[in-house]
Amino acid sequence: MGLLKSIYERVGSTINRYDVLGLRKTLRYAGIYENIEVWLGMRFMIALLFGIAVALVPLTLFRYFDILPFLNVSDGALAQGLPFVGAGVGAGLATFLIICLIFYMHLYYIIDDRRKRVEKVLPDFLLMVVANLRAGMAPFPAFRKASRPEFGPLEEEIELAAAKTMGTESLSLALAEISKGVNSPILKHTVEFFDSGVKSGGRLSNLLENLADEIRRMQELMAELRSGTRTYTVFLGFIVLIVLPLLLSISVQFVQLFSVIQSQQLGGGEALGITLFSGSIGITAEFMQNLAYLVLISSVLMITVLMGVISEGKYAYGLKYFVPLTIVALVAFTIAKGVIGGVLSAVA
């Protein structure tokens, strides 16, 4: 275990030398306090091993190890096997990048979840701080005593900041530490407002109470906006899950039916002088089906991005729906294609 940890640390320090990826700040936002180099190195090695395993699949399945350039083989065998080698390398690279993207998106959603949880309880927390201040507590003890385990990440960051600053030594430093742990502009502005209120000597309890009411009103307004745009999200889902698979399945079945009619006409229709579908078609049903899969997957990707922008104002937020929506859309396309094909066969 110690050997693996040292390997991970060496790999991670090589990749993220001088913290060029900004990973230290990102992991801090996610509430991850592991060794940064070990964390990065372990995930890089996992992605690399999966990529290598996938890259070897075409070679092991089709037994083309004997066509590698360093072996004594003929040019014909080498030319015959190169497509499998290229496919393996491409699939391995794609797998590596996809796994890296999955790790990144997982980190992104952790950060966003912490932000949401903190902003949800922030008004209640501020009202508890106000109650402590009116009970006669000093500002930072009132701030710290207001934290509760049910506040989740906010309570964790307050306790961590208090431990780093030795309790009550530096109020400004403690407040700065709290805002460093959560990627929330609202929390950052709140602690800055609290710090400036303490320094200016104003009526801090009244200021914080007004701030809590303002944050709550803003959250209610955001909830109303989300509920108002939910109709657009449902409409986009209906298009990509029902309408688009149905239209694409009709297109595939039309091309297939047209090809069948043309073949029958060539078989005996021309002898009778029937040339209803005499024009030629340049695409096949197989090509149309592959094109339908491509259009469907790309459309689902764009729709999920739009869903994220509409619901949360962030394009990456909707990407978590890409895989389940793609599966449902492909299943709907397959079912629609089978139903339409059965109906056309029965009519014919």
mmCIF file of C-alpha atoms in Angstrom:
data_model
loop_
_atom_site.group_PDB
_atom_site.id
_atom_site.type_symbol
_atom_site.label_atom_id
_atom_site.label_comp_id
_atom_site.label_asym_id
_atom_site.label_seq_id
_atom_site.Cartn_x
_atom_site.Cartn_y
_atom_site.Cartn_z
ATOM 1 C CA MET A 1 0.000 0.000 0.000
ATOM 2 C CA GLY A 2 2.865 2.329 0.810
ATOM 3 C CA LEU A 3 4.470 1.553 -2.559
ATOM 4 C CA LEU A 4 1.255 2.368 -4.430
ATOM 5 C CA LYS A 5 0.886 5.593 -2.478
ATOM 6 C CA SER A 6 4.421 6.651 -3.357
ATOM 7 C CA ILE A 7 3.766 5.855 -7.044
ATOM 8 C CA TYR A 8 0.546 7.871 -6.988
ATOM 9 C CA GLU A 9 2.324 10.768 -5.314
ATOM 10 C CA ARG A 10 5.154 10.738 -7.851
ATOM 11 C CA VAL A 11 2.725 10.644 -10.791
ATOM 12 C CA GLY A 12 0.494 13.338 -9.295
ATOM 13 C CA SER A 13 3.387 15.678 -8.531
ATOM 14 C CA THR A 14 4.657 15.272 -12.103
ATOM 15 C CA ILE A 15 1.265 16.090 -13.643
ATOM 16 C CA ASN A 16 0.344 18.941 -11.328
ATOM 17 C CA ARG A 17 3.729 20.571 -10.845
ATOM 18 C CA TYR A 18 3.387 24.028 -9.254
ATOM 19 C CA ASP A 19 -0.392 23.395 -9.028
ATOM 20 C CA VAL A 20 -0.915 24.478 -12.641
ATOM 21 C CA LEU A 21 -4.314 22.746 -12.643
ATOM 22 C CA GLY A 22 -5.539 24.732 -9.637
ATOM 23 C CA LEU A 23 -6.377 21.427 -7.977
ATOM 24 C CA ARG A 24 -5.564 22.571 -4.446
ATOM 25 C CA LYS A 25 -8.339 25.163 -4.509
ATOM 26 C CA THR A 26 -10.764 22.798 -6.266
ATOM 27 C CA LEU A 27 -10.318 20.007 -3.711
ATOM 28 C CA ARG A 28 -10.699 22.544 -0.926
ATOM 29 C CA TYR A 29 -14.057 23.573 -2.382
ATOM 30 C CA ALA A 30 -15.067 19.894 -2.544
ATOM 31 C CA GLY A 31 -14.195 19.336 1.115
ATOM 32 C CA ILE A 32 -11.449 16.845 0.234
ATOM 33 C CA TYR A 33 -8.420 17.117 2.503
ATOM 34 C CA GLU A 34 -6.343 14.243 1.120
ATOM 35 C CA ASN A 35 -2.835 14.578 -0.236
ATOM 36 C CA ILE A 36 -3.397 16.333 -3.573
ATOM 37 C CA GLU A 37 -0.651 14.471 -5.440
ATOM 38 C CA VAL A 38 -1.885 11.077 -4.191
ATOM 39 C CA TRP A 39 -5.491 11.936 -5.091
ATOM 40 C CA LEU A 40 -4.567 13.037 -8.613
ATOM 41 C CA GLY A 41 -2.052 10.247 -9.231
ATOM 42 C CA MET A 42 -4.479 7.504 -8.202
ATOM 43 C CA ARG A 43 -7.206 8.734 -10.538
ATOM 44 C CA PHE A 44 -4.778 9.267 -13.397
ATOM 45 C CA MET A 45 -3.486 5.701 -13.035
ATOM 46 C CA ILE A 46 -7.035 4.294 -12.904
ATOM 47 C CA ALA A 47 -7.952 6.126 -16.116
ATOM 48 C CA LEU A 48 -4.687 5.047 -17.760
ATOM 49 C CA LEU A 49 -5.139 1.368 -16.842
ATOM 50 C CA PHE A 50 -8.707 1.346 -18.152
ATOM 51 C CA GLY A 51 -7.516 3.015 -21.354
ATOM 52 C CA ILE A 52 -4.771 0.410 -21.854
ATOM 53 C CA ALA A 53 -7.213 -2.441 -21.154
ATOM 54 C CA VAL A 54 -9.693 -1.131 -23.722
ATOM 55 C CA ALA A 55 -6.896 -0.531 -26.245
ATOM 56 C CA LEU A 56 -5.857 -4.193 -25.981
ATOM 57 C CA VAL A 57 -9.383 -5.525 -26.563
ATOM 58 C CA PRO A 58 -9.282 -5.435 -30.413
ATOM 59 C CA LEU A 59 -5.875 -7.115 -30.388
ATOM 60 C CA THR A 60 -6.887 -9.898 -28.006
ATOM 61 C CA LEU A 61 -10.282 -10.552 -29.563
ATOM 62 C CA PHE A 62 -9.058 -10.698 -33.158
ATOM 63 C CA ARG A 63 -5.635 -12.219 -32.394
ATOM 64 C CA TYR A 64 -3.579 -9.593 -34.181
ATOM 65 C CA PHE A 65 -0.561 -9.501 -31.903
ATOM 66 C CA ASP A 66 1.470 -11.106 -34.676
ATOM 67 C CA ILE A 67 1.079 -8.123 -37.001
ATOM 68 C CA LEU A 68 2.858 -5.590 -34.791
ATOM 69 C CA PRO A 69 5.728 -3.787 -36.562
ATOM 70 C CA PHE A 70 8.522 -5.279 -34.449
ATOM 71 C CA LEU A 71 7.576 -8.831 -35.491
ATOM 72 C CA ASN A 72 8.656 -10.472 -38.748
ATOM 73 C CA VAL A 73 5.449 -10.389 -40.744
ATOM 74 C CA SER A 74 4.501 -9.691 -44.298
ATOM 75 C CA ASP A 75 3.366 -6.289 -45.472
ATOM 76 C CA GLY A 76 -0.048 -7.725 -46.320
ATOM 77 C CA ALA A 77 -0.646 -9.006 -42.802
ATOM 78 C CA LEU A 78 0.537 -5.696 -41.374
ATOM 79 C CA ALA A 79 -1.790 -3.715 -43.627
ATOM 80 C CA GLN A 80 -4.652 -6.031 -42.720
ATOM 81 C CA GLY A 81 -4.124 -5.626 -38.986
ATOM 82 C CA LEU A 82 -3.400 -1.902 -38.828
ATOM 83 C CA PRO A 83 -7.108 -0.937 -38.667
ATOM 84 C CA PHE A 84 -7.497 -3.040 -35.519
ATOM 85 C CA VAL A 85 -4.415 -1.447 -33.974
ATOM 86 C CA GLY A 86 -5.740 2.014 -34.831
ATOM 87 C CA ALA A 87 -9.166 1.154 -33.449
ATOM 88 C CA GLY A 88 -7.599 -0.112 -30.236
ATOM 89 C CA VAL A 89 -5.488 3.015 -29.762
ATOM 90 C CA GLY A 90 -8.456 5.275 -30.503
ATOM 91 C CA ALA A 91 -10.762 3.370 -28.150
ATOM 92 C CA GLY A 92 -8.133 3.389 -25.404
ATOM 93 C CA LEU A 93 -7.548 7.131 -25.730
ATOM 94 C CA ALA A 94 -11.293 7.805 -25.750
ATOM 95 C CA THR A 95 -11.745 5.637 -22.639
ATOM 96 C CA PHE A 96 -8.936 7.476 -20.840
ATOM 97 C CA LEU A 97 -10.460 10.872 -21.633
ATOM 98 C CA ILE A 98 -13.990 9.761 -20.701
ATOM 99 C CA ILE A 99 -12.869 8.449 -17.302
ATOM 100 C CA CYS A 100 -10.937 11.665 -16.636
ATOM 101 C CA LEU A 101 -14.087 13.604 -17.552
ATOM 102 C CA ILE A 102 -16.145 11.448 -15.179
ATOM 103 C CA PHE A 103 -13.742 12.190 -12.313
ATOM 104 C CA TYR A 104 -13.896 15.905 -13.112
ATOM 105 C CA MET A 105 -17.700 15.972 -13.335
ATOM 106 C CA HIS A 106 -17.983 14.052 -10.053
ATOM 107 C CA LEU A 107 -15.792 16.673 -8.396
ATOM 108 C CA TYR A 108 -17.845 19.447 -9.984
ATOM 109 C CA TYR A 109 -21.117 18.027 -8.651
ATOM 110 C CA ILE A 110 -19.654 17.618 -5.150
ATOM 111 C CA ILE A 111 -18.633 21.292 -5.156
ATOM 112 C CA ASP A 112 -22.036 22.386 -6.429
ATOM 113 C CA ASP A 113 -23.854 20.213 -3.890
ATOM 114 C CA ARG A 114 -21.855 21.749 -1.034
ATOM 115 C CA ARG A 115 -22.702 25.225 -2.332
ATOM 116 C CA LYS A 116 -26.414 24.437 -2.464
ATOM 117 C CA ARG A 117 -26.458 22.939 1.025
ATOM 118 C CA VAL A 118 -24.626 25.919 2.509
ATOM 119 C CA GLU A 119 -26.779 28.532 0.782
ATOM 120 C CA LYS A 120 -29.959 26.704 1.814
ATOM 121 C CA VAL A 121 -29.167 26.892 5.554
ATOM 122 C CA LEU A 122 -27.384 30.258 5.478
ATOM 123 C CA PRO A 123 -30.460 32.394 6.421
ATOM 124 C CA ASP A 124 -31.227 30.146 9.411
ATOM 125 C CA PHE A 125 -27.585 30.272 10.452
ATOM 126 C CA LEU A 126 -27.532 34.079 10.304
ATOM 127 C CA LEU A 127 -30.683 34.314 12.419
ATOM 128 C CA MET A 128 -29.042 32.104 15.040
ATOM 129 C CA VAL A 129 -25.992 34.387 14.976
ATOM 130 C CA VAL A 130 -28.338 37.347 15.529
ATOM 131 C CA ALA A 131 -29.917 35.584 18.515
ATOM 132 C CA ASN A 132 -26.482 34.922 20.020
ATOM 133 C CA LEU A 133 -25.398 38.535 19.502
ATOM 134 C CA ARG A 134 -28.529 39.819 21.202
ATOM 135 C CA ALA A 135 -27.844 37.424 24.062
ATOM 136 C CA GLY A 136 -24.587 39.280 24.708
ATOM 137 C CA MET A 137 -22.000 37.097 22.935
ATOM 138 C CA ALA A 138 -18.961 38.505 21.156
ATOM 139 C CA PRO A 139 -19.088 38.346 17.330
ATOM 140 C CA PHE A 140 -16.934 35.291 16.618
ATOM 141 C CA PRO A 141 -18.211 33.171 19.554
ATOM 142 C CA ALA A 142 -21.730 34.038 18.372
ATOM 143 C CA PHE A 143 -20.724 32.989 14.856
ATOM 144 C CA ARG A 144 -19.232 29.718 16.058
ATOM 145 C CA LYS A 145 -21.970 28.799 18.543
ATOM 146 C CA ALA A 146 -24.578 29.227 15.813
ATOM 147 C CA SER A 147 -23.168 26.281 13.868
ATOM 148 C CA ARG A 148 -25.084 23.013 14.165
ATOM 149 C CA PRO A 149 -24.349 19.518 12.804
ATOM 150 C CA GLU A 150 -27.468 19.739 10.629
ATOM 151 C CA PHE A 151 -25.853 22.641 8.767
ATOM 152 C CA GLY A 152 -23.488 20.139 7.124
ATOM 153 C CA PRO A 153 -20.573 21.697 5.205
ATOM 154 C CA LEU A 154 -21.104 25.109 6.820
ATOM 155 C CA GLU A 155 -20.644 23.661 10.305
ATOM 156 C CA GLU A 156 -17.562 21.744 9.148
ATOM 157 C CA GLU A 157 -15.938 24.865 7.689
ATOM 158 C CA ILE A 158 -16.679 26.957 10.780
ATOM 159 C CA GLU A 159 -15.127 24.360 13.082
ATOM 160 C CA LEU A 160 -12.134 23.977 10.787
ATOM 161 C CA ALA A 161 -11.626 27.744 10.651
ATOM 162 C CA ALA A 162 -11.902 27.979 14.433
ATOM 163 C CA ALA A 163 -9.297 25.248 14.856
ATOM 164 C CA LYS A 164 -6.907 26.907 12.406
ATOM 165 C CA THR A 165 -7.178 30.308 14.065
ATOM 166 C CA MET A 166 -7.008 28.958 17.627
ATOM 167 C CA GLY A 167 -10.576 29.847 18.505
ATOM 168 C CA THR A 168 -10.823 33.644 18.733
ATOM 169 C CA GLU A 169 -7.372 34.976 17.867
ATOM 170 C CA SER A 170 -8.210 36.560 14.504
ATOM 171 C CA LEU A 171 -11.774 37.178 13.391
ATOM 172 C CA SER A 172 -10.855 38.304 9.864
ATOM 173 C CA LEU A 173 -8.614 35.289 9.307
ATOM 174 C CA ALA A 174 -11.262 32.895 10.606
ATOM 175 C CA LEU A 175 -13.937 34.367 8.356
ATOM 176 C CA ALA A 176 -11.605 34.209 5.353
ATOM 177 C CA GLU A 177 -10.972 30.515 6.060
ATOM 178 C CA ILE A 178 -14.713 29.816 6.109
ATOM 179 C CA SER A 179 -15.269 31.323 2.665
ATOM 180 C CA LYS A 180 -12.324 29.364 1.216
ATOM 181 C CA GLY A 181 -14.020 26.022 1.827
ATOM 182 C CA VAL A 182 -17.200 26.588 -0.197
ATOM 183 C CA ASN A 183 -17.443 27.960 -3.726
ATOM 184 C CA SER A 184 -20.370 30.232 -2.902
ATOM 185 C CA PRO A 185 -20.382 33.949 -3.756
ATOM 186 C CA ILE A 186 -23.265 34.424 -1.314
ATOM 187 C CA LEU A 187 -21.273 32.937 1.564
ATOM 188 C CA LYS A 188 -18.222 34.980 0.606
ATOM 189 C CA HIS A 189 -20.190 38.227 0.551
ATOM 190 C CA THR A 190 -21.858 37.277 3.844
ATOM 191 C CA VAL A 191 -18.600 36.753 5.742
ATOM 192 C CA GLU A 192 -17.122 39.910 4.213
ATOM 193 C CA PHE A 193 -20.227 41.816 5.284
ATOM 194 C CA PHE A 194 -19.974 40.332 8.784
ATOM 195 C CA ASP A 195 -16.291 41.273 9.045
ATOM 196 C CA SER A 196 -16.866 44.833 7.843
ATOM 197 C CA GLY A 197 -19.820 45.198 10.233
ATOM 198 C CA VAL A 198 -17.668 44.155 13.179
ATOM 199 C CA LYS A 199 -14.884 46.547 12.184
ATOM 200 C CA SER A 200 -17.236 49.482 11.635
ATOM 201 C CA GLY A 201 -18.959 48.951 14.983
ATOM 202 C CA GLY A 202 -22.491 49.149 13.592
ATOM 203 C CA ARG A 203 -25.600 47.384 14.848
ATOM 204 C CA LEU A 204 -24.473 44.006 13.631
ATOM 205 C CA SER A 205 -27.546 42.077 14.741
ATOM 206 C CA ASN A 206 -29.899 44.257 12.697
ATOM 207 C CA LEU A 207 -27.596 44.114 9.677
ATOM 208 C CA LEU A 208 -27.392 40.319 9.780
ATOM 209 C CA GLU A 209 -31.147 39.984 10.235
ATOM 210 C CA ASN A 210 -31.774 42.127 7.168
ATOM 211 C CA LEU A 211 -29.161 40.138 5.257
ATOM 212 C CA ALA A 212 -30.859 36.846 6.188
ATOM 213 C CA ASP A 213 -34.211 38.179 4.964
ATOM 214 C CA GLU A 214 -32.615 39.364 1.718
ATOM 215 C CA ILE A 215 -30.982 35.975 1.071
ATOM 216 C CA ARG A 216 -34.262 34.191 1.772
ATOM 217 C CA ARG A 217 -36.166 36.457 -0.621
ATOM 218 C CA MET A 218 -33.530 35.852 -3.286
ATOM 219 C CA GLN A 219 -33.829 32.077 -2.814
ATOM 220 C CA GLU A 220 -37.620 32.272 -3.104
ATOM 221 C CA LEU A 221 -37.253 34.273 -6.312
ATOM 222 C CA MET A 222 -34.853 31.686 -7.731
ATOM 223 C CA ALA A 223 -37.297 28.905 -6.819
ATOM 224 C CA GLU A 224 -40.075 30.736 -8.674
ATOM 225 C CA LEU A 225 -37.850 31.146 -11.719
ATOM 226 C CA ARG A 226 -37.005 27.431 -11.726
ATOM 227 C CA SER A 227 -40.652 26.446 -11.451
ATOM 228 C CA GLY A 228 -41.471 28.832 -14.289
ATOM 229 C CA THR A 229 -38.853 27.295 -16.564
ATOM 230 C CA ARG A 230 -39.717 23.699 -15.660
ATOM 231 C CA THR A 231 -42.240 23.658 -18.512
ATOM 232 C CA TYR A 232 -39.448 24.312 -21.011
ATOM 233 C CA THR A 233 -37.397 21.477 -19.518
ATOM 234 C CA VAL A 234 -40.320 19.049 -19.805
ATOM 235 C CA PHE A 235 -40.916 20.176 -23.391
ATOM 236 C CA LEU A 236 -37.267 19.563 -24.318
ATOM 237 C CA GLY A 237 -37.417 16.122 -22.713
ATOM 238 C CA PHE A 238 -40.588 15.299 -24.661
ATOM 239 C CA ILE A 239 -38.890 16.270 -27.925
ATOM 240 C CA VAL A 240 -35.752 14.213 -27.385
ATOM 241 C CA LEU A 241 -37.483 11.151 -25.886
ATOM 242 C CA ILE A 242 -40.665 10.921 -27.998
ATOM 243 C CA VAL A 243 -40.744 13.167 -31.050
ATOM 244 C CA LEU A 244 -37.170 12.787 -32.316
ATOM 245 C CA PRO A 245 -36.995 8.949 -32.032
ATOM 246 C CA LEU A 246 -40.369 8.706 -33.797
ATOM 247 C CA LEU A 247 -39.314 10.946 -36.698
ATOM 248 C CA LEU A 248 -35.964 9.194 -37.104
ATOM 249 C CA SER A 249 -37.598 5.755 -37.074
ATOM 250 C CA ILE A 250 -40.018 6.910 -39.788
ATOM 251 C CA SER A 251 -37.068 8.098 -41.887
ATOM 252 C CA VAL A 252 -35.250 4.772 -41.502
ATOM 253 C CA GLN A 253 -38.350 2.765 -42.383
ATOM 254 C CA PHE A 254 -39.057 4.998 -45.390
ATOM 255 C CA VAL A 255 -35.583 4.416 -46.828
ATOM 256 C CA GLN A 256 -35.876 0.691 -46.171
ATOM 257 C CA LEU A 257 -39.325 0.506 -47.774
ATOM 258 C CA PHE A 258 -38.164 2.534 -50.769
ATOM 259 C CA SER A 259 -35.218 0.158 -51.276
ATOM 260 C CA VAL A 260 -37.500 -2.889 -51.096
ATOM 261 C CA ILE A 261 -39.930 -1.413 -53.629
ATOM 262 C CA GLN A 262 -37.073 -0.572 -55.987
ATOM 263 C CA SER A 263 -35.664 -4.089 -55.765
ATOM 264 C CA GLN A 264 -39.073 -5.593 -56.475
ATOM 265 C CA GLN A 265 -39.529 -3.231 -59.408
ATOM 266 C CA LEU A 266 -36.188 -4.231 -60.859
ATOM 267 C CA GLY A 267 -37.162 -7.864 -60.382
ATOM 268 C CA GLY A 268 -40.381 -7.761 -62.369
ATOM 269 C CA GLY A 269 -41.942 -4.345 -62.505
ATOM 270 C CA GLU A 270 -40.007 -3.103 -65.511
ATOM 271 C CA ALA A 271 -41.183 -6.024 -67.628
ATOM 272 C CA LEU A 272 -44.740 -4.832 -67.085
ATOM 273 C CA GLY A 273 -43.864 -1.221 -67.797
ATOM 274 C CA ILE A 274 -44.299 -0.097 -64.167
ATOM 275 C CA THR A 275 -41.720 2.555 -63.300
ATOM 276 C CA LEU A 276 -43.354 4.338 -60.357
ATOM 277 C CA PHE A 277 -40.095 4.543 -58.360
ATOM 278 C CA SER A 278 -37.652 4.772 -61.217
ATOM 279 C CA GLY A 279 -35.372 7.288 -59.473
ATOM 280 C CA SER A 280 -32.264 6.055 -57.694
ATOM 281 C CA ILE A 281 -31.514 6.662 -54.003
ATOM 282 C CA GLY A 282 -27.956 7.220 -52.860
ATOM 283 C CA ILE A 283 -28.288 6.074 -49.238
ATOM 284 C CA THR A 284 -29.074 2.726 -47.694
ATOM 285 C CA ALA A 285 -31.229 1.816 -44.716
ATOM 286 C CA GLU A 286 -28.116 0.838 -42.749
ATOM 287 C CA PHE A 287 -26.501 4.224 -43.383
ATOM 288 C CA MET A 288 -29.722 5.985 -42.394
ATOM 289 C CA GLN A 289 -29.913 4.002 -39.167
ATOM 290 C CA ASN A 290 -26.322 4.865 -38.228
ATOM 291 C CA LEU A 291 -27.033 8.506 -39.035
ATOM 292 C CA ALA A 292 -30.140 8.344 -36.835
ATOM 293 C CA TYR A 293 -28.052 7.072 -33.902
ATOM 294 C CA LEU A 294 -25.573 9.914 -34.407
ATOM 295 C CA VAL A 295 -28.319 12.547 -34.632
ATOM 296 C CA LEU A 296 -30.086 11.124 -31.591
ATOM 297 C CA ILE A 297 -26.994 11.078 -29.361
ATOM 298 C CA SER A 298 -25.846 14.552 -30.412
ATOM 299 C CA SER A 299 -29.370 15.917 -29.901
ATOM 300 C CA VAL A 300 -29.540 14.428 -26.406
ATOM 301 C CA LEU A 301 -26.197 16.075 -25.613
ATOM 302 C CA MET A 302 -27.422 19.490 -26.738
ATOM 303 C CA ILE A 303 -30.751 19.070 -24.935
ATOM 304 C CA THR A 304 -29.055 18.166 -21.635
ATOM 305 C CA VAL A 305 -26.821 21.232 -21.927
ATOM 306 C CA LEU A 306 -29.915 23.388 -22.498
ATOM 307 C CA MET A 307 -31.621 21.770 -19.513
ATOM 308 C CA GLY A 308 -28.683 22.659 -17.297
ATOM 309 C CA VAL A 309 -28.665 26.259 -18.506
ATOM 310 C CA ILE A 310 -32.438 26.641 -18.079
ATOM 311 C CA SER A 311 -32.708 25.008 -14.642
ATOM 312 C CA GLU A 312 -29.477 26.088 -12.925
ATOM 313 C CA GLY A 313 -27.791 28.538 -15.280
ATOM 314 C CA LYS A 314 -24.857 26.129 -15.743
ATOM 315 C CA TYR A 315 -24.358 23.997 -18.837
ATOM 316 C CA ALA A 316 -22.412 21.308 -16.974
ATOM 317 C CA TYR A 317 -25.266 20.757 -14.540
ATOM 318 C CA GLY A 318 -27.404 19.076 -17.200
ATOM 319 C CA LEU A 319 -24.691 16.667 -18.364
ATOM 320 C CA LYS A 320 -25.488 14.260 -15.532
ATOM 321 C CA TYR A 321 -28.727 13.451 -17.368
ATOM 322 C CA PHE A 322 -26.915 12.624 -20.624
ATOM 323 C CA VAL A 323 -26.403 8.885 -20.051
ATOM 324 C CA PRO A 324 -29.924 8.010 -18.779
ATOM 325 C CA LEU A 325 -31.632 10.183 -21.398
ATOM 326 C CA THR A 326 -29.476 8.654 -24.144
ATOM 327 C CA ILE A 327 -30.447 5.143 -23.044
ATOM 328 C CA VAL A 328 -34.150 6.034 -22.939
ATOM 329 C CA ALA A 329 -33.971 7.779 -26.330
ATOM 330 C CA LEU A 330 -32.230 4.797 -27.964
ATOM 331 C CA VAL A 331 -34.763 2.381 -26.483
ATOM 332 C CA ALA A 332 -37.618 4.607 -27.699
ATOM 333 C CA PHE A 333 -36.055 4.732 -31.171
ATOM 334 C CA THR A 334 -35.714 0.943 -31.298
ATOM 335 C CA ILE A 335 -39.312 0.418 -30.158
ATOM 336 C CA ALA A 336 -40.692 3.014 -32.581
ATOM 337 C CA LYS A 337 -38.701 1.509 -35.450
ATOM 338 C CA GLY A 338 -40.051 -1.951 -34.669
ATOM 339 C CA VAL A 339 -43.654 -0.773 -34.322
ATOM 340 C CA ILE A 340 -43.583 1.266 -37.539
ATOM 341 C CA GLY A 341 -41.884 -1.574 -39.395
ATOM 342 C CA GLY A 342 -44.546 -4.006 -38.167
ATOM 343 C CA VAL A 343 -47.361 -1.675 -39.213
ATOM 344 C CA LEU A 344 -45.883 -1.185 -42.685
ATOM 345 C CA SER A 345 -45.361 -4.927 -43.088
ATOM 346 C CA ALA A 346 -48.967 -5.601 -42.105
ATOM 347 C CA VAL A 347 -50.254 -2.985 -44.539
ATOM 348 C CA ALA A 348 -48.090 -4.321 -47.337
#
